[in-house]
PDB file of C-alpha atoms in Angstrom:
ATOM      1  CA  MET A   1      -0.373   0.093  -0.448  1.00 74.00           C
ATOM      2  CA  LEU A   2       1.356   3.370  -0.809  1.00 83.00           C
ATOM      3  CA  VAL A   3      -1.297   5.692  -0.318  1.00 86.00           C
ATOM      4  CA  GLN A   4      -4.221   5.517   2.368  1.00 85.00           C
ATOM      5  CA  ASN A   5      -6.915   7.733   2.639  1.00 87.00           C
ATOM      6  CA  ASN A   6     -10.085   7.730   4.624  1.00 89.00           C
ATOM      7  CA  GLY A   7     -11.708  10.795   2.379  1.00 89.00           C
ATOM      8  CA  PHE A   8     -11.866  14.402   2.988  1.00 90.00           C
ATOM      9  CA  ASP A   9     -13.973  16.941   1.439  1.00 88.00           C
ATOM     10  CA  ILE A  10     -12.495  20.266  -0.452  1.00 86.00           C
ATOM     11  CA  ASN A  11     -14.200  23.028  -2.045  1.00 81.00           C
ATOM     12  CA  ASN A  12     -17.726  21.617  -2.660  1.00 82.00           C
ATOM     13  CA  PHE A  13     -16.438  17.966  -3.209  1.00 86.00           C
ATOM     14  CA  LYS A  14     -16.745  15.110  -1.229  1.00 88.00           C
ATOM     15  CA  VAL A  15     -13.866  12.607  -1.746  1.00 90.00           C
ATOM     16  CA  PRO A  16     -14.270   8.988  -0.412  1.00 93.00           C
ATOM     17  CA  ALA A  17     -12.080   6.985   1.249  1.00 92.00           C
ATOM     18  CA  PHE A  18      -9.412   4.793  -1.095  1.00 93.00           C
ATOM     19  CA  THR A  19      -5.969   3.021  -1.155  1.00 91.00           C
ATOM     20  CA  LEU A  20      -3.733   3.108  -4.058  1.00 92.00           C
ATOM     21  CA  SER A  21      -1.093  -0.095  -3.952  1.00 92.00           C
ATOM     22  CA  LYS A  22       1.634  -0.574  -6.146  1.00 93.00           C
ATOM     23  CA  GLY A  23       1.183  -1.619  -9.728  1.00 96.00           C
ATOM     24  CA  GLU A  24      -2.214   0.398  -9.679  1.00 97.00           C
ATOM     25  CA  MET A  25      -4.162   3.018 -10.572  1.00 97.00           C
ATOM     26  CA  VAL A  26      -6.882   5.037  -8.915  1.00 97.00           C
ATOM     27  CA  ARG A  27      -9.035   7.329 -11.915  1.00 96.00           C
ATOM     28  CA  PHE A  28     -11.063   9.777  -9.819  1.00 95.00           C
ATOM     29  CA  TRP A  29     -14.365  10.924 -12.269  1.00 94.00           C
ATOM     30  CA  VAL A  30     -15.289  14.115 -11.045  1.00 90.00           C
ATOM     31  CA  GLU A  31     -18.190  15.509 -11.442  1.00 86.00           C
ATOM     32  CA  VAL A  32     -17.279  18.794 -12.882  1.00 77.00           C
ATOM     33  CA  VAL A  33     -20.863  20.288 -14.348  1.00 64.00           C
ATOM     34  CA  PRO A  34     -21.200  24.323 -12.933  1.00 56.00           C
ATOM     35  CA  GLN A  35     -23.533  24.262 -10.366  1.00 55.00           C
ATOM     36  CA  SER A  36     -25.324  28.065 -11.536  1.00 53.00           C
ATOM     37  CA  GLU A  37     -24.317  30.416 -14.613  1.00 52.00           C
ATOM     38  CA  THR A  38     -21.741  32.115 -11.965  1.00 51.00           C
ATOM     39  CA  ASP A  39     -19.956  28.957 -11.556  1.00 52.00           C
ATOM     40  CA  ILE A  40     -16.933  29.260 -14.097  1.00 46.00           C
ATOM     41  CA  ASN A  41     -14.531  26.749 -12.138  1.00 53.00           C
ATOM     42  CA  VAL A  42     -16.147  23.889 -14.625  1.00 43.00           C
ATOM     43  CA  TYR A  43     -12.853  22.324 -14.338  1.00 51.00           C
ATOM     44  CA  TRP A  44     -11.989  21.712 -10.750  1.00 55.00           C
ATOM     45  CA  GLU A  45      -8.459  21.056  -9.737  1.00 70.00           C
ATOM     46  CA  PRO A  46      -6.880  17.834  -9.095  1.00 83.00           C
ATOM     47  CA  LYS A  47      -3.752  19.826  -7.902  1.00 83.00           C
ATOM     48  CA  LYS A  48      -5.570  20.435  -4.701  1.00 84.00           C
ATOM     49  CA  MET A  49      -6.436  17.061  -4.248  1.00 87.00           C
ATOM     50  CA  ILE A  50      -3.317  15.657  -4.701  1.00 88.00           C
ATOM     51  CA  GLU A  51      -2.151  18.528  -2.453  1.00 85.00           C
ATOM     52  CA  LYS A  52      -4.493  16.929   0.622  1.00 86.00           C
ATOM     53  CA  ILE A  53      -3.401  13.118  -0.752  1.00 85.00           C
ATOM     54  CA  GLN A  54       0.133  13.987  -0.448  1.00 84.00           C
ATOM     55  CA  ILE A  55      -0.247  14.568   3.313  1.00 78.00           C
ATOM     56  CA  ASN A  56      -1.334  11.244   3.807  1.00 70.00           C
ATOM     57  CA  HIS A  57       1.680  10.029   1.426  1.00 70.00           C
ATOM     58  CA  SER A  58       3.650   7.539   3.888  1.00 68.00           C
ATOM     59  CA  GLY A  59       6.388   7.316   1.092  1.00 69.00           C
ATOM     60  CA  LYS A  60       9.101  10.824   0.210  1.00 70.00           C
ATOM     61  CA  GLU A  61       8.330  10.908  -3.228  1.00 76.00           C
ATOM     62  CA  VAL A  62       6.128  13.808  -4.080  1.00 79.00           C
ATOM     63  CA  ILE A  63       3.316  13.176  -5.818  1.00 86.00           C
ATOM     64  CA  LYS A  64       2.671  15.977  -8.273  1.00 81.00           C
ATOM     65  CA  ILE A  65      -0.353  16.593 -11.706  1.00 87.00           C
ATOM     66  CA  CYS A  66       1.825  15.769 -14.760  1.00 92.00           C
ATOM     67  CA  PRO A  67       2.278  18.484 -17.184  1.00 90.00           C
ATOM     68  CA  LEU A  68       0.879  19.336 -20.404  1.00 89.00           C
ATOM     69  CA  ARG A  69       3.978  18.910 -22.000  1.00 91.00           C
ATOM     70  CA  VAL A  70       7.843  18.218 -21.641  1.00 92.00           C
ATOM     71  CA  LYS A  71       9.748  21.153 -20.913  1.00 85.00           C
ATOM     72  CA  ARG A  72      12.460  21.842 -23.381  1.00 79.00           C
ATOM     73  CA  SER A  73      15.467  23.665 -24.435  1.00 77.00           C
ATOM     74  CA  LEU A  74      15.595  26.878 -25.809  1.00 78.00           C
ATOM     75  CA  PHE A  75      17.932  24.748 -28.874  1.00 79.00           C
ATOM     76  CA  ASP A  76      14.645  22.781 -28.966  1.00 77.00           C
ATOM     77  CA  PHE A  77      13.372  25.918 -30.526  1.00 79.00           C
ATOM     78  CA  ILE A  78      16.440  26.056 -32.796  1.00 85.00           C
ATOM     79  CA  LYS A  79      17.125  22.674 -33.545  1.00 88.00           C
ATOM     80  CA  PRO A  80      13.393  20.457 -33.119  1.00 91.00           C
ATOM     81  CA  ILE A  81      14.148  17.254 -31.091  1.00 93.00           C
ATOM     82  CA  THR A  82      12.167  13.980 -31.405  1.00 95.00           C
ATOM     83  CA  LEU A  83      10.339  12.057 -29.209  1.00 96.00           C
ATOM     84  CA  GLY A  84      12.793   8.927 -29.461  1.00 97.00           C
ATOM     85  CA  SER A  85      15.825  11.318 -29.205  1.00 95.00           C
ATOM     86  CA  PHE A  86      14.324  13.044 -26.072  1.00 95.00           C
ATOM     87  CA  LEU A  87      13.307   9.922 -24.793  1.00 97.00           C
ATOM     88  CA  GLU A  88      17.139   7.807 -25.217  1.00 97.00           C
ATOM     89  CA  ASN A  89      18.652  11.348 -24.104  1.00 94.00           C
ATOM     90  CA  GLU A  90      16.645  11.894 -21.275  1.00 94.00           C
ATOM     91  CA  PHE A  91      15.558   8.625 -19.777  1.00 96.00           C
ATOM     92  CA  LYS A  92      18.222   6.544 -21.511  1.00 97.00           C
ATOM     93  CA  LEU A  93      15.402   4.444 -22.887  1.00 97.00           C
ATOM     94  CA  SER A  94      17.081   2.220 -25.612  1.00 97.00           C
ATOM     95  CA  PRO A  95      15.572   2.307 -28.809  1.00 97.00           C
ATOM     96  CA  GLU A  96      13.283  -0.645 -28.606  1.00 97.00           C
ATOM     97  CA  ALA A  97      12.061   0.631 -25.689  1.00 97.00           C
ATOM     98  CA  VAL A  98      11.343   3.705 -27.093  1.00 97.00           C
ATOM     99  CA  LYS A  99       9.562   2.500 -29.921  1.00 97.00           C
ATOM    100  CA  GLY A 100       7.326  -0.001 -27.407  1.00 97.00           C
ATOM    101  CA  LYS A 101       6.195   3.175 -24.943  1.00 97.00           C
ATOM    102  CA  LEU A 102       5.140   5.466 -28.239  1.00 97.00           C
ATOM    103  CA  SER A 103       3.458   2.504 -30.542  1.00 97.00           C
ATOM    104  CA  TYR A 104       1.101   3.382 -27.416  1.00 96.00           C
ATOM    105  CA  LEU A 105       0.106   6.211 -28.746  1.00 94.00           C
ATOM    106  CA  GLY A 106       0.283   5.571 -32.335  1.00 94.00           C
ATOM    107  CA  LEU A 107       3.739   7.956 -32.238  1.00 95.00           C
ATOM    108  CA  LYS A 108       7.323   6.854 -34.440  1.00 96.00           C
ATOM    109  CA  PRO A 109      10.236   8.129 -32.623  1.00 98.00           C
ATOM    110  CA  ASP A 110      11.129  10.111 -35.463  1.00 97.00           C
ATOM    111  CA  ILE A 111       8.691  13.150 -35.281  1.00 96.00           C
ATOM    112  CA  ARG A 112       9.864  16.045 -33.415  1.00 95.00           C
ATOM    113  CA  ILE A 113       7.682  17.228 -30.265  1.00 94.00           C
ATOM    114  CA  LYS A 114       6.787  20.358 -31.585  1.00 92.00           C
ATOM    115  CA  ASP A 115       4.840  19.040 -34.238  1.00 93.00           C
ATOM    116  CA  LEU A 116       2.374  17.350 -31.712  1.00 94.00           C
ATOM    117  CA  GLY A 117      -0.796  18.368 -30.787  1.00 93.00           C
ATOM    118  CA  ALA A 118      -2.116  18.896 -27.500  1.00 93.00           C
ATOM    119  CA  ALA A 119      -3.441  15.622 -26.690  1.00 94.00           C
ATOM    120  CA  HIS A 120      -0.398  13.782 -28.243  1.00 95.00           C
ATOM    121  CA  GLN A 121       1.495  17.120 -26.422  1.00 95.00           C
ATOM    122  CA  LYS A 122       0.262  15.770 -22.873  1.00 95.00           C
ATOM    123  CA  MET A 123       0.563  12.123 -23.517  1.00 96.00           C
ATOM    124  CA  PHE A 124       3.566  12.456 -23.907  1.00 97.00           C
ATOM    125  CA  ALA A 125       4.611  14.263 -20.851  1.00 97.00           C
ATOM    126  CA  ILE A 126       3.280  11.715 -19.309  1.00 97.00           C
ATOM    127  CA  ILE A 127       5.381   8.810 -20.952  1.00 97.00           C
ATOM    128  CA  SER A 128       7.805  11.245 -19.729  1.00 96.00           C
ATOM    129  CA  GLU A 129       7.052  11.093 -16.323  1.00 96.00           C
ATOM    130  CA  PHE A 130       6.471   7.701 -15.822  1.00 97.00           C
ATOM    131  CA  GLN A 131      10.118   7.134 -16.659  1.00 96.00           C
ATOM    132  CA  LYS A 132      11.226   9.579 -13.790  1.00 93.00           C
ATOM    133  CA  SER A 133       8.467   8.486 -10.861  1.00 92.00           C
ATOM    134  CA  SER A 134       6.937   6.057  -9.423  1.00 92.00           C
ATOM    135  CA  ILE A 135       3.364   7.488  -8.832  1.00 94.00           C
ATOM    136  CA  VAL A 136       2.089   9.793 -11.920  1.00 95.00           C
ATOM    137  CA  SER A 137      -0.897  12.043 -11.283  1.00 95.00           C
ATOM    138  CA  PHE A 138      -2.184  13.139 -14.554  1.00 95.00           C
ATOM    139  CA  ASP A 139      -5.941  14.157 -16.117  1.00 93.00           C
ATOM    140  CA  TYR A 140      -7.942  12.571 -19.260  1.00 93.00           C
ATOM    141  CA  TYR A 141      -9.482  15.858 -19.565  1.00 89.00           C
ATOM    142  CA  GLY A 142      -9.742  17.263 -23.217  1.00 87.00           C
ATOM    143  CA  LEU A 143      -8.356  13.639 -25.021  1.00 92.00           C
ATOM    144  CA  ALA A 144     -10.552  12.420 -27.058  1.00 92.00           C
ATOM    145  CA  HIS A 145     -12.183   8.398 -26.519  1.00 91.00           C
ATOM    146  CA  ASP A 146      -9.440   7.256 -28.686  1.00 93.00           C
ATOM    147  CA  SER A 147      -6.960   8.724 -27.147  1.00 94.00           C
ATOM    148  CA  GLU A 148      -8.322   7.760 -23.951  1.00 94.00           C
ATOM    149  CA  GLU A 149      -8.381   4.273 -24.545  1.00 94.00           C
ATOM    150  CA  GLN A 150      -4.396   4.459 -25.950  1.00 96.00           C
ATOM    151  CA  LEU A 151      -3.218   6.313 -22.474  1.00 97.00           C
ATOM    152  CA  THR A 152      -4.847   3.387 -20.799  1.00 96.00           C
ATOM    153  CA  ALA A 153      -3.432   0.719 -22.181  1.00 96.00           C
ATOM    154  CA  TYR A 154      -0.144   3.145 -22.039  1.00 98.00           C
ATOM    155  CA  VAL A 155      -0.487   3.251 -18.711  1.00 97.00           C
ATOM    156  CA  LYS A 156      -1.351  -0.791 -17.762  1.00 97.00           C
ATOM    157  CA  SER A 157       1.756  -1.425 -18.995  1.00 97.00           C
ATOM    158  CA  GLU A 158       3.772   0.651 -16.279  1.00 97.00           C
ATOM    159  CA  LEU A 159       1.569  -0.484 -13.656  1.00 97.00           C
ATOM    160  CA  GLU A 160       2.641  -4.054 -14.828  1.00 97.00           C
ATOM    161  CA  GLU A 161       6.221  -2.897 -14.275  1.00 96.00           C
ATOM    162  CA  GLY A 162       5.479  -1.802 -11.230  1.00 95.00           C
ATOM    163  CA  LYS A 163       4.398   1.885 -10.960  1.00 95.00           C
ATOM    164  CA  SER A 164       1.315   3.517 -10.099  1.00 95.00           C
ATOM    165  CA  ALA A 165      -1.223   6.270 -11.099  1.00 97.00           C
ATOM    166  CA  ILE A 166      -3.608   8.515  -9.958  1.00 96.00           C
ATOM    167  CA  SER A 167      -6.118  10.212 -12.778  1.00 96.00           C
ATOM    168  CA  PHE A 168      -8.947  12.503 -13.073  1.00 94.00           C
ATOM    169  CA  ASP A 169     -11.382  12.021 -15.513  1.00 93.00           C
ATOM    170  CA  ASN A 170     -15.328  13.655 -16.272  1.00 89.00           C
ATOM    171  CA  LEU A 171     -17.816  11.854 -14.255  1.00 89.00           C
ATOM    172  CA  TYR A 172     -20.019  12.554 -16.994  1.00 86.00           C
ATOM    173  CA  TYR A 173     -17.557  10.385 -19.082  1.00 87.00           C
ATOM    174  CA  LYS A 174     -17.681   7.514 -17.506  1.00 90.00           C
ATOM    175  CA  SER A 175     -18.989   3.920 -18.657  1.00 89.00           C
ATOM    176  CA  ASN A 176     -21.187   1.688 -17.427  1.00 88.00           C
ATOM    177  CA  THR A 177     -18.725  -0.760 -17.285  1.00 88.00           C
ATOM    178  CA  PRO A 178     -15.842   0.480 -16.909  1.00 86.00           C
ATOM    179  CA  ASP A 179     -12.258  -0.601 -17.081  1.00 88.00           C
ATOM    180  CA  PHE A 180     -11.742  -2.686 -13.451  1.00 90.00           C
ATOM    181  CA  GLU A 181      -8.205  -4.037 -14.605  1.00 92.00           C
ATOM    182  CA  ARG A 182      -5.727  -2.553 -11.933  1.00 94.00           C
ATOM    183  CA  ILE A 183      -8.017   0.279 -11.966  1.00 96.00           C
ATOM    184  CA  GLN A 184      -9.780   1.744  -8.634  1.00 95.00           C
ATOM    185  CA  ASN A 185     -12.763   3.409  -9.753  1.00 96.00           C
ATOM    186  CA  VAL A 186     -13.847   6.171  -7.946  1.00 95.00           C
ATOM    187  CA  ASP A 187     -16.933   9.039  -8.304  1.00 93.00           C
ATOM    188  CA  ILE A 188     -16.641  12.599  -6.768  1.00 91.00           C
ATOM    189  CA  LYS A 189     -19.183  14.364  -6.809  1.00 88.00           C
ATOM    190  CA  ARG A 190     -20.370  17.661  -5.565  1.00 83.00           C
ATOM    191  CA  LYS A 191     -21.925  17.723  -1.861  1.00 80.00           C
TER     192      LYS A 191
END
């Protein structure tokens, strides 16, 4: 067990008790519909919840939300780097490992990072975060259904390697038969 939480209230949300174990993902399905015409914070900030979860995290690793894109150097804007080169240089991955990881997203190692669209930038950032953290936190917001499925397949491959994840998605997109393979689905509703 990596994280055991007894549940808590944050803003107008009730977060039930949950446990995160090694090799598993907790997928929070958050009710993000505005309650009134003046409610502009329709996408509840997972960052605040991760801060609350961190308090009960027994490990030394800081859990943080994965960024929307990888950080690149100024040099990358002059001579753009490819996905493969980035993963090989930053994380010392073999070309075969890079191909395997990128294949989940339908990407090729020779694509330049700067040429990725917003969804693929986000998913590439998640791949990168898994290379440096044992617990990765991210959200599915803004991803199309097929991108969501690709990302989930990739995350499961990392879970099989002993990594863990905390993810956030919109409750109103939750399937009637959500995926339970290595995934604990937790609904978070407004009070």
